[in-house]
mmCIF file of C-alpha atoms in Angstrom:
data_model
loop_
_atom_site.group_PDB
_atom_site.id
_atom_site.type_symbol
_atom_site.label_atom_id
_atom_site.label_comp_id
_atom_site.label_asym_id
_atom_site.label_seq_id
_atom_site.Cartn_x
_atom_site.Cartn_y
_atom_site.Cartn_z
ATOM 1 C CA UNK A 1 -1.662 25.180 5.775
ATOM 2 C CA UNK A 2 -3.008 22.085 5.209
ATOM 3 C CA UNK A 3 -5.922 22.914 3.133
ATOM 4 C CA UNK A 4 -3.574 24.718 1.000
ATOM 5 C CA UNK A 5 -1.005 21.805 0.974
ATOM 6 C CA UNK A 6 -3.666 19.408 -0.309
ATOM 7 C CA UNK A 7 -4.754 21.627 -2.742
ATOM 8 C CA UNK A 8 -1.927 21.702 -4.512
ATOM 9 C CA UNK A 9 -1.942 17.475 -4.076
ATOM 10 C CA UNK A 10 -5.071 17.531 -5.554
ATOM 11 C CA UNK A 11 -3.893 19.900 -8.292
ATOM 12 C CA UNK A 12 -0.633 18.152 -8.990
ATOM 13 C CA UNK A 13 -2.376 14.798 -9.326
ATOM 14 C CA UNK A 14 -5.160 16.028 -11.700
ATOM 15 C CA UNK A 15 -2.491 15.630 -14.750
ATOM 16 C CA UNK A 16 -2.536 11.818 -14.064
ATOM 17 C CA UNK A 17 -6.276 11.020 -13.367
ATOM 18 C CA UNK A 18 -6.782 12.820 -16.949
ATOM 19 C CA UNK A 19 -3.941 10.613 -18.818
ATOM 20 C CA UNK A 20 -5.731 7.237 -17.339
ATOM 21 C CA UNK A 21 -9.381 8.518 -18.358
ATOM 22 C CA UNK A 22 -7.703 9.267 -21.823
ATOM 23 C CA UNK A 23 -5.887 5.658 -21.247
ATOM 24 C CA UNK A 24 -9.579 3.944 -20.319
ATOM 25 C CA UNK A 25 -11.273 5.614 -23.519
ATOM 26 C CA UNK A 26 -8.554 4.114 -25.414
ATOM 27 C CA UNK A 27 -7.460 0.567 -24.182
ATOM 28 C CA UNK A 28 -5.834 -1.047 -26.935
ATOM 29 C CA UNK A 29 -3.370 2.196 -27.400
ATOM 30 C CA UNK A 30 -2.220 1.714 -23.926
ATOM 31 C CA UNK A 31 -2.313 -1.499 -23.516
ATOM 32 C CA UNK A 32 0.115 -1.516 -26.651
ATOM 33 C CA UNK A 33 2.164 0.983 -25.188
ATOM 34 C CA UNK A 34 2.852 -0.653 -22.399
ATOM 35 C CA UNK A 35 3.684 -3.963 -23.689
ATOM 36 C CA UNK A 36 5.739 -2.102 -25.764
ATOM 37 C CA UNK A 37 7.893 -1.014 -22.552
ATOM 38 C CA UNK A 38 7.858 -4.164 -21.099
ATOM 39 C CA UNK A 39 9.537 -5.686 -23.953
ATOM 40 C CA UNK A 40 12.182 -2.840 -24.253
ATOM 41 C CA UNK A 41 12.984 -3.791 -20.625
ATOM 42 C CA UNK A 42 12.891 -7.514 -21.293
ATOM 43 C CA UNK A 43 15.531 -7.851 -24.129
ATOM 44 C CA UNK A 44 17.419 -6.251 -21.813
ATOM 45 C CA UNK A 45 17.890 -9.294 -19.292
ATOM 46 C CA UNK A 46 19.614 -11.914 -19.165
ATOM 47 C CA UNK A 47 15.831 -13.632 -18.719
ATOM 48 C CA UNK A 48 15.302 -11.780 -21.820
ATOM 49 C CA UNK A 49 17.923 -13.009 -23.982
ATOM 50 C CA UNK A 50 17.800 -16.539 -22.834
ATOM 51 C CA UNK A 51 13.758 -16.310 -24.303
ATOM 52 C CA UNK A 52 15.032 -14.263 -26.901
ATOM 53 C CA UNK A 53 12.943 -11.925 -26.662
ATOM 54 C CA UNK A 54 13.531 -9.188 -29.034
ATOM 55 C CA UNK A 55 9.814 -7.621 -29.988
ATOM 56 C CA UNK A 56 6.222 -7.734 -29.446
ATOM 57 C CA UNK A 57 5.738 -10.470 -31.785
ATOM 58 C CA UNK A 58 8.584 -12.519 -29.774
ATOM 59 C CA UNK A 59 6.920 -11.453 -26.559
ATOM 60 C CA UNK A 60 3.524 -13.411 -27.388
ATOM 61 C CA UNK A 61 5.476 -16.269 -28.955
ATOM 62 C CA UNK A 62 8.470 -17.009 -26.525
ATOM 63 C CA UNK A 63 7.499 -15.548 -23.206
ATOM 64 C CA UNK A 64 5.411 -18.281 -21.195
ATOM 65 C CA UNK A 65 3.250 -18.127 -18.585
ATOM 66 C CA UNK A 66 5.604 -19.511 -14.872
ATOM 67 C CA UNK A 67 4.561 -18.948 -11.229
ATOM 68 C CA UNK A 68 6.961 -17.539 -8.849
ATOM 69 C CA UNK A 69 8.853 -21.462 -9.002
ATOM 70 C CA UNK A 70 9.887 -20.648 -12.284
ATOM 71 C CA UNK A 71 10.800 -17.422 -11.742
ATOM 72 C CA UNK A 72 12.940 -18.371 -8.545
ATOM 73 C CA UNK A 73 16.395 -19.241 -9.988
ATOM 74 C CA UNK A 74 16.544 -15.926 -11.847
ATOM 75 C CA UNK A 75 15.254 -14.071 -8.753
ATOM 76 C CA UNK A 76 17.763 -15.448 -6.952
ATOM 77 C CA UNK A 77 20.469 -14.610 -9.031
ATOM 78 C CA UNK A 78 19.421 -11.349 -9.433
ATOM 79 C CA UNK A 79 19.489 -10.701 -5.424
ATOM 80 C CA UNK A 80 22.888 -12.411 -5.424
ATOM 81 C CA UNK A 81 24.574 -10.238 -8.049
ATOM 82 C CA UNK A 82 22.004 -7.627 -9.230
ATOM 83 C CA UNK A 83 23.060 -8.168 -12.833
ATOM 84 C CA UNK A 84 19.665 -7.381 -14.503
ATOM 85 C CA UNK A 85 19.052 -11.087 -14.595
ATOM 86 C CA UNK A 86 15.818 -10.603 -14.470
ATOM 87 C CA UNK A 87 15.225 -6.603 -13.934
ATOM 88 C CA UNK A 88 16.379 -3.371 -15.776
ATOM 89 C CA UNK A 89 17.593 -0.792 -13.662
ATOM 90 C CA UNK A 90 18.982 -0.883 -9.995
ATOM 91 C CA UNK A 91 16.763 -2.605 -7.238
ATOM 92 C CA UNK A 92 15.699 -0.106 -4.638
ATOM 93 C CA UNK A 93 14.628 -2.742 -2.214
ATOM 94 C CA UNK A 94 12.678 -6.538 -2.255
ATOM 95 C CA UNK A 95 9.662 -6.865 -1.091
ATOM 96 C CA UNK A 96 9.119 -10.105 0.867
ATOM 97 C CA UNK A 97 5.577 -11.488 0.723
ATOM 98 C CA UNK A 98 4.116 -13.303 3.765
ATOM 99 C CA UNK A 99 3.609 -16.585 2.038
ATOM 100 C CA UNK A 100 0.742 -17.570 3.160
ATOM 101 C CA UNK A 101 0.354 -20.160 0.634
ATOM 102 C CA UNK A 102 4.518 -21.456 0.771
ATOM 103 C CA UNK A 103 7.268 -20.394 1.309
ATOM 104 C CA UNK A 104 8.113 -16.536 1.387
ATOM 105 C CA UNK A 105 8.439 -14.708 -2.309
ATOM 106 C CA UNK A 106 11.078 -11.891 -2.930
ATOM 107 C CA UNK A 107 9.848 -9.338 -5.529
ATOM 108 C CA UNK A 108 12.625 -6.673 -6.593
ATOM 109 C CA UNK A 109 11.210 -3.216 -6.120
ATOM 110 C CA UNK A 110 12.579 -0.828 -9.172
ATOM 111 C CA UNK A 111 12.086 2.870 -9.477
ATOM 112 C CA UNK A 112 9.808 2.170 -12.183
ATOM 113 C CA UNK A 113 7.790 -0.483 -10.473
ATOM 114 C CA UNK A 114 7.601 2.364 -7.810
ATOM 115 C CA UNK A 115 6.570 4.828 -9.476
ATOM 116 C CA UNK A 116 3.867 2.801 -10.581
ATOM 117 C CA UNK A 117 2.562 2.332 -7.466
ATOM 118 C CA UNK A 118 2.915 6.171 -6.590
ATOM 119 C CA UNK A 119 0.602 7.040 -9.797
ATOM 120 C CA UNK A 120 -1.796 4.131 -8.662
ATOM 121 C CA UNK A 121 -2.051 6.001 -5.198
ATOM 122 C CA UNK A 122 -2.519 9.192 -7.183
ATOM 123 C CA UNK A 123 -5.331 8.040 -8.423
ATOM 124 C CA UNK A 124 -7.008 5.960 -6.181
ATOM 125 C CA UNK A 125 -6.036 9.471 -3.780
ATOM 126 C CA UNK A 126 -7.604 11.957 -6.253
ATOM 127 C CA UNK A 127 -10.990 9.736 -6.940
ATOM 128 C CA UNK A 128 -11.320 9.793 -2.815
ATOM 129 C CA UNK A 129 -11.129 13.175 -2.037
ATOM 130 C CA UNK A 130 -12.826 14.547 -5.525
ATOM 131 C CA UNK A 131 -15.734 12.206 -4.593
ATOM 132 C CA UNK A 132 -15.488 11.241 -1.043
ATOM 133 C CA UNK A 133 -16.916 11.574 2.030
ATOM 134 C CA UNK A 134 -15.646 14.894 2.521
ATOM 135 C CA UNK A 135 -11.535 13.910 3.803
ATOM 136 C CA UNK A 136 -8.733 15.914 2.964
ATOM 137 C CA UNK A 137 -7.865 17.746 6.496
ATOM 138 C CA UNK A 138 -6.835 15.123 8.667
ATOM 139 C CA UNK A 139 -4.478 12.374 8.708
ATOM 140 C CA UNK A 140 -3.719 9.242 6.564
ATOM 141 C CA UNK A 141 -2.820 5.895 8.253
ATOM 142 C CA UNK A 142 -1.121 4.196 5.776
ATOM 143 C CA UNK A 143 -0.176 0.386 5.993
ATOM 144 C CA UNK A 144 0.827 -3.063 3.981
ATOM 145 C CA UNK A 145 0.963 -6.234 6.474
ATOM 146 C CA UNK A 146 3.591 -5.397 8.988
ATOM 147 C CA UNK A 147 6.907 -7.766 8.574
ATOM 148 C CA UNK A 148 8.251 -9.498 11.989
ATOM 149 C CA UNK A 149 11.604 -10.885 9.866
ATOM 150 C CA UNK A 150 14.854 -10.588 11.069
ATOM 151 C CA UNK A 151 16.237 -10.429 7.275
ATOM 152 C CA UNK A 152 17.395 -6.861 6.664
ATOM 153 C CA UNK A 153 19.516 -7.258 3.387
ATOM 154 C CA UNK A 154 20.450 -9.111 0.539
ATOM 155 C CA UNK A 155 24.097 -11.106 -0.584
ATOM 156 C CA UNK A 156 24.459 -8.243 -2.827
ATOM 157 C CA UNK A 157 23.342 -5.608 0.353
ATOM 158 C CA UNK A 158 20.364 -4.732 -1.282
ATOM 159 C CA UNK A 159 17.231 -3.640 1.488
ATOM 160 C CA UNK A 160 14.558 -6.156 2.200
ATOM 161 C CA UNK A 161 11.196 -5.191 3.252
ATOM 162 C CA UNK A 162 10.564 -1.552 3.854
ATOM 163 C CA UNK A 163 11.711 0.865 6.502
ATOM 164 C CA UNK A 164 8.119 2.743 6.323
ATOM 165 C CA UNK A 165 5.409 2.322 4.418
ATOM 166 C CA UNK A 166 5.607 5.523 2.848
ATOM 167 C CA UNK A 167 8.282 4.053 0.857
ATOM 168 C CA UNK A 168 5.787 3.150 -1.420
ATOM 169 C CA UNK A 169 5.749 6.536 -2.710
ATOM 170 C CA UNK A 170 8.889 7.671 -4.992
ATOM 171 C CA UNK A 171 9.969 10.928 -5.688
ATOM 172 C CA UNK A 172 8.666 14.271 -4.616
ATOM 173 C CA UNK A 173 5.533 12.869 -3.454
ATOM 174 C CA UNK A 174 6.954 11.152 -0.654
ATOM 175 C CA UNK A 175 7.636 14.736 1.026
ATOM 176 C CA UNK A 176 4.736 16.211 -0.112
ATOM 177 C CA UNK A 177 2.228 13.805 1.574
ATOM 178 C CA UNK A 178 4.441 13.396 4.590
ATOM 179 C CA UNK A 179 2.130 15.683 6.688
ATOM 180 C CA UNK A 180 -0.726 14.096 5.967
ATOM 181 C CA UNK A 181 0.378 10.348 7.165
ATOM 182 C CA UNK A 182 0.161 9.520 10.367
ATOM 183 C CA UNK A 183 4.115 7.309 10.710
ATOM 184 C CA UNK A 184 5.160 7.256 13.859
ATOM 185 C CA UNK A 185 8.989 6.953 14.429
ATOM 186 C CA UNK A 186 10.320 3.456 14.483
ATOM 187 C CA UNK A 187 7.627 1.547 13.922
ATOM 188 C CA UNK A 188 8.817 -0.005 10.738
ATOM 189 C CA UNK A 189 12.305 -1.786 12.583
ATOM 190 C CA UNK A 190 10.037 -3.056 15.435
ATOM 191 C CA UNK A 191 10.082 -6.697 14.968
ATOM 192 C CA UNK A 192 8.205 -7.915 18.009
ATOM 193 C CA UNK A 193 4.475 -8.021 17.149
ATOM 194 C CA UNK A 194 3.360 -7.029 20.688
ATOM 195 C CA UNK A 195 5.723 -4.093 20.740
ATOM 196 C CA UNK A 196 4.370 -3.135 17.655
ATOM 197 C CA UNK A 197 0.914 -3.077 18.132
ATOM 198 C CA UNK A 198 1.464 -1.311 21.459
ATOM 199 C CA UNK A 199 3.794 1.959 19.719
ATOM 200 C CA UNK A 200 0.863 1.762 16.791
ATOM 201 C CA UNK A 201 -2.397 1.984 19.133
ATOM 202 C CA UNK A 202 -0.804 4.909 21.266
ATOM 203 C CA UNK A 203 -0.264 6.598 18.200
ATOM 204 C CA UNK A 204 -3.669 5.583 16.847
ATOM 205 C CA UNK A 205 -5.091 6.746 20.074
ATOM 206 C CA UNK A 206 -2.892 10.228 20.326
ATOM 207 C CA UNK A 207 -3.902 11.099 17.172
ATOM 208 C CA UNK A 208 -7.241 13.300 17.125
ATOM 209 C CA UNK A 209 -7.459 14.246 13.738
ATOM 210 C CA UNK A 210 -7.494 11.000 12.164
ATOM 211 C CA UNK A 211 -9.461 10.736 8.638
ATOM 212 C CA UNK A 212 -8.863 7.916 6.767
ATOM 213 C CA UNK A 213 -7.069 4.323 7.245
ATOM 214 C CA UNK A 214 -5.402 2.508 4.069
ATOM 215 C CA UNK A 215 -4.572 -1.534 5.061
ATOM 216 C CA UNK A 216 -4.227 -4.497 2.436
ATOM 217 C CA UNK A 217 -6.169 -6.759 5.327
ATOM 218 C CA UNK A 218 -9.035 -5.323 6.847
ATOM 219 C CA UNK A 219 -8.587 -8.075 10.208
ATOM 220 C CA UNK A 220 -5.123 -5.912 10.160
ATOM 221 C CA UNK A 221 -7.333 -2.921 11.698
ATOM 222 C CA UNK A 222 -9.678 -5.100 13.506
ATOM 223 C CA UNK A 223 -7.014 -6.735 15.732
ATOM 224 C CA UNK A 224 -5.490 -3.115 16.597
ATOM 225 C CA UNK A 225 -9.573 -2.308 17.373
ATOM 226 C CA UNK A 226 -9.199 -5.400 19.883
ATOM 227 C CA UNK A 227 -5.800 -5.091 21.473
ATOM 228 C CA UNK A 228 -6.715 -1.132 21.999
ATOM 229 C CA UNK A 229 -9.679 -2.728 23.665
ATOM 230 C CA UNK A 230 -8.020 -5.071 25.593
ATOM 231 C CA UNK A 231 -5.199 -3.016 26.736
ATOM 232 C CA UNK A 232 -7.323 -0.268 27.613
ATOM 233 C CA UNK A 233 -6.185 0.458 30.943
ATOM 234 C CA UNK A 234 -2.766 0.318 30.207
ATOM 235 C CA UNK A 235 -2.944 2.717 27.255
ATOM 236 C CA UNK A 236 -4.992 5.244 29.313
ATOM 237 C CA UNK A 237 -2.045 4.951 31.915
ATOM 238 C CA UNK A 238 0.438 5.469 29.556
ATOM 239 C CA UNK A 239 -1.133 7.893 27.311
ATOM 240 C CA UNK A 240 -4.483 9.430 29.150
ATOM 241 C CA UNK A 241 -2.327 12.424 29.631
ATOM 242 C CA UNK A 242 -2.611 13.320 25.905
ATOM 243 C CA UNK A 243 -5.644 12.038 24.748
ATOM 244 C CA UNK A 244 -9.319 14.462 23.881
ATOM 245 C CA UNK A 245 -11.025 13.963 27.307
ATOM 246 C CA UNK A 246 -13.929 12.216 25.153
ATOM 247 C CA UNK A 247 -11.698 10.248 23.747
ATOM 248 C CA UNK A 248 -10.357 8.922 26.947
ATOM 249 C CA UNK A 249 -14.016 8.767 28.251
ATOM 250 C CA UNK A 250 -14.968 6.487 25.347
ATOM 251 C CA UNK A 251 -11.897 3.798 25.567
ATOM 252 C CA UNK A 252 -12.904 3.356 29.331
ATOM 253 C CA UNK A 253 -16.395 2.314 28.322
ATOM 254 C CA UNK A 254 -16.858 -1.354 28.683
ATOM 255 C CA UNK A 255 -18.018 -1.118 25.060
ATOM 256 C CA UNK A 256 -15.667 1.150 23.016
ATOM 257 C CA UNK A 257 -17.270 3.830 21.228
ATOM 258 C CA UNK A 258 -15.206 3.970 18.068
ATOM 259 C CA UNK A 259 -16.774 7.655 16.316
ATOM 260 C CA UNK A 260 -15.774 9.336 19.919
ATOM 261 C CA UNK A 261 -12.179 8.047 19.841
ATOM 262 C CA UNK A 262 -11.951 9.655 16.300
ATOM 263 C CA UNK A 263 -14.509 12.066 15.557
ATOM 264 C CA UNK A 264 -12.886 13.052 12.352
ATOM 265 C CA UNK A 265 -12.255 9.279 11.202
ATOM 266 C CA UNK A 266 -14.463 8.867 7.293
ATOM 267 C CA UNK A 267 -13.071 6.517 5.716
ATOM 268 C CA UNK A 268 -11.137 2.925 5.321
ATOM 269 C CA UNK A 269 -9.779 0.970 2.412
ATOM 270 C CA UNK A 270 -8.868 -2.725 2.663
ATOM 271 C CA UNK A 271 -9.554 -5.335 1.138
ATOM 272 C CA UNK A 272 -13.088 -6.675 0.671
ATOM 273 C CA UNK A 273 -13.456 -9.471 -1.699
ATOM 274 C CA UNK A 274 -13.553 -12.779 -1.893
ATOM 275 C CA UNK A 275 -12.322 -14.462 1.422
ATOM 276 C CA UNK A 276 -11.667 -10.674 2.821
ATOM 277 C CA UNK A 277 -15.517 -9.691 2.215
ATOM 278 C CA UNK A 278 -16.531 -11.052 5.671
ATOM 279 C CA UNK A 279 -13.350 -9.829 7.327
ATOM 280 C CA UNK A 280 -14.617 -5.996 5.599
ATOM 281 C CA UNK A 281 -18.497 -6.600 6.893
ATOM 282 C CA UNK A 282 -16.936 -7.372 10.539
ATOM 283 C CA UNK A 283 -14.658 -3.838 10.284
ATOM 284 C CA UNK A 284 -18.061 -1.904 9.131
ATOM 285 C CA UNK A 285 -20.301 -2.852 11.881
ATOM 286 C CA UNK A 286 -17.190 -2.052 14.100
ATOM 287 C CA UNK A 287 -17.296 1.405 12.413
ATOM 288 C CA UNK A 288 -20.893 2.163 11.452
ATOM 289 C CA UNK A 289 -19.849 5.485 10.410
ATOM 290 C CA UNK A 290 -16.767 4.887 8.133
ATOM 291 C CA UNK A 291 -17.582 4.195 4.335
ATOM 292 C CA UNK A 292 -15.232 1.119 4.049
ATOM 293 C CA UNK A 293 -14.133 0.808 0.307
ATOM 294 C CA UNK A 294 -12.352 -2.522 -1.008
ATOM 295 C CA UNK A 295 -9.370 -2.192 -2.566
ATOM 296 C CA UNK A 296 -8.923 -3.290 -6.523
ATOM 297 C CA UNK A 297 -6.491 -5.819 -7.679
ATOM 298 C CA UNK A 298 -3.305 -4.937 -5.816
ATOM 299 C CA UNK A 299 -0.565 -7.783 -5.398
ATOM 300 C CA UNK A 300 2.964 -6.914 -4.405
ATOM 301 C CA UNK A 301 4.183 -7.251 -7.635
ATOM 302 C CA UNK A 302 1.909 -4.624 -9.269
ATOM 303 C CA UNK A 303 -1.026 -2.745 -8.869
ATOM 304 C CA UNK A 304 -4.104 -3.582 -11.595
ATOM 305 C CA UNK A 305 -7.234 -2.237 -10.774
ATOM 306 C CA UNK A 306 -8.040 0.511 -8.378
ATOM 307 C CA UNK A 307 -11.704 0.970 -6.679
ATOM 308 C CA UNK A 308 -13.398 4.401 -8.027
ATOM 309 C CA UNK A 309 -16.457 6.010 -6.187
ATOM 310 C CA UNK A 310 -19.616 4.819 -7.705
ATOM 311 C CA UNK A 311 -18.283 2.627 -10.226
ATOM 312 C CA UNK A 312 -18.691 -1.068 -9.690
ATOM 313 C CA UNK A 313 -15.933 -3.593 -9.825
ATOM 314 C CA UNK A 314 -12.316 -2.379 -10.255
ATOM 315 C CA UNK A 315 -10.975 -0.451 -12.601
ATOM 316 C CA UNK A 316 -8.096 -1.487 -14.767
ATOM 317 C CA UNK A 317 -4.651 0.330 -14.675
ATOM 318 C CA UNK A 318 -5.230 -0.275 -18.757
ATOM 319 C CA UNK A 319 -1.377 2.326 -19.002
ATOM 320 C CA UNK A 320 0.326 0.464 -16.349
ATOM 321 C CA UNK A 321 0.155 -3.347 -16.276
ATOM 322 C CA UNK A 322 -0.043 -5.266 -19.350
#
């Protein structure tokens, strides 16, 4: 069933890979084409219209270049009356950044920005198991940071954060790739970190068939490696029961052998540049037998550049940021 379900995955996302190879033989076109949508969507705000920002010519002239302080007073009238002050189209949920360099951001989530980061999946998904290490039978843990904030909604009642992670994925594929992540229930409203990384490494642990890990931070997977590690004896007491016998063998090992607890696990993306890349060289010696790929360009507001298999540097989403 599941070689069959990913099949058609693989099938159903083949459309898309071809339009962006198309897209990267032909940059300017799309680049054009999507500026071209942006502005369509711009005139249409009330950030718009104060620029007056009416075409492509008034988008290189008028728009100027703000960090998220500029941005801020129409943000936060747009959470307080969702008005398309600064957005077309309804906001499915913000997105609350960690702030790690100030104070917390909230970037409005739209179907369109959505779907964006569905097709960017896609792609990044279709490149991995066309030219991977061989994954495609097992299961996908799929993660951004975890959020510990109490802050559940808006003024207007608008959704902050997400309830699961999957809700990165819009539409039909959200369904579709269900059986392949590995979510267990709940873990998205747990706001106490030790809860949560207790309810993730029993799930971690309970699940055999585990193939491939997706973080933003790779010392996000390291610090579940350690607390598994740490908590060892607990886990085993709470969970032996339902763990591979080698598996349980191998977490009672003063030194953890990671490849027995999952014999199926291939591959890990996170990120790997810049201040990450030691983080990334720490999770690799962990996992000697994962090929650990760094992630492209990927901010909350918008993907940019995706990582391809035997192509150096990232790629850039030339038909979907401008």
């Amino acid at each position: 069933m599941k070689k069959l379900l990913f099949f058609l995955l693989r099938l159903l996302a083949t459309p898309g890979a071809r339009r962006f190879r198309k897209a990267l033989n032909s940059p300017f076109h799309a680049q054009y084409a999507v500026l071209v949508d942006i502005v369509s969507d711009l005139e249409q705000t009330e950030y718009g219209k104060h620029l007056g920002v009416k075409s492509v010519a008034d988008f290189r002239e008028k728009v100027p270049v703000v960090d998220y302080d500029g941005l801020a007073p129409w943000i936060e009238k747009q959470k307080q009356f969702e008005s398309s002050a600064l957005v077309v189209g309804p906001v499915l949920f913000y997105e609350k950044t960690s702030g790690s360099t100030g104070p917390a951001k909230y970037i409005p989530y739209t179907k369109a920005l959505r779907a964006s980061f569905t097709r960017m999946f896609l792609l990044w998904a279709h490149d991995v198991v066309a030219n991977g290490p061989g994954i495609g039978e097992g299961k996908l843990y799929f993660s951004v940071s975890p959020s510990f904030d109490e802050e559940s909604q808006t003024e207007a009642g608008v959704t902050v954060g997400m309830e699961d992670d999957a809700d990165y994925l819009g539409g039909i594929w959200r369904y579709l790739m269900a059986p392949f992540f590995l979510s267990p229930p709940g873990l998205g409203k747990i706001r106490d970190p030790e809860k949560f990384k207790w309810e993730l490494s029993k799930a971690l642990l309970s699940c055999s068939d585990l193939e491939s890990v997706s973080v933003w931070n790779p010392s996000f997977f390291t610090v579940v490696l350690d607390y598994i590690e740490h908590h060892r004896v607990d886990l085993i007491r709470d969970v032996g029961d339902e763990l591979d016998p080698i598996c349980l063998a191998a977490i009672g090992e003063s030194k953890v052998d990671w490849e027995k607890v999952w014999p199926k696990l291939k591959f890990v993306s996170a990120w790997a540049d810049a201040n990450a890349a030691p983080l990334a060289e720490k999770l690799q010696k962990r996992l000697p037998h994962v090929l650990v790929q760094g992630k492209g360009l990927l901010a909350t507001e918008a993907p940019m550049t995706i990582p391809m298999l035997g192509v150096n540097g990232g790629v850039p989403l030339v038909n979907e940021v401008y």
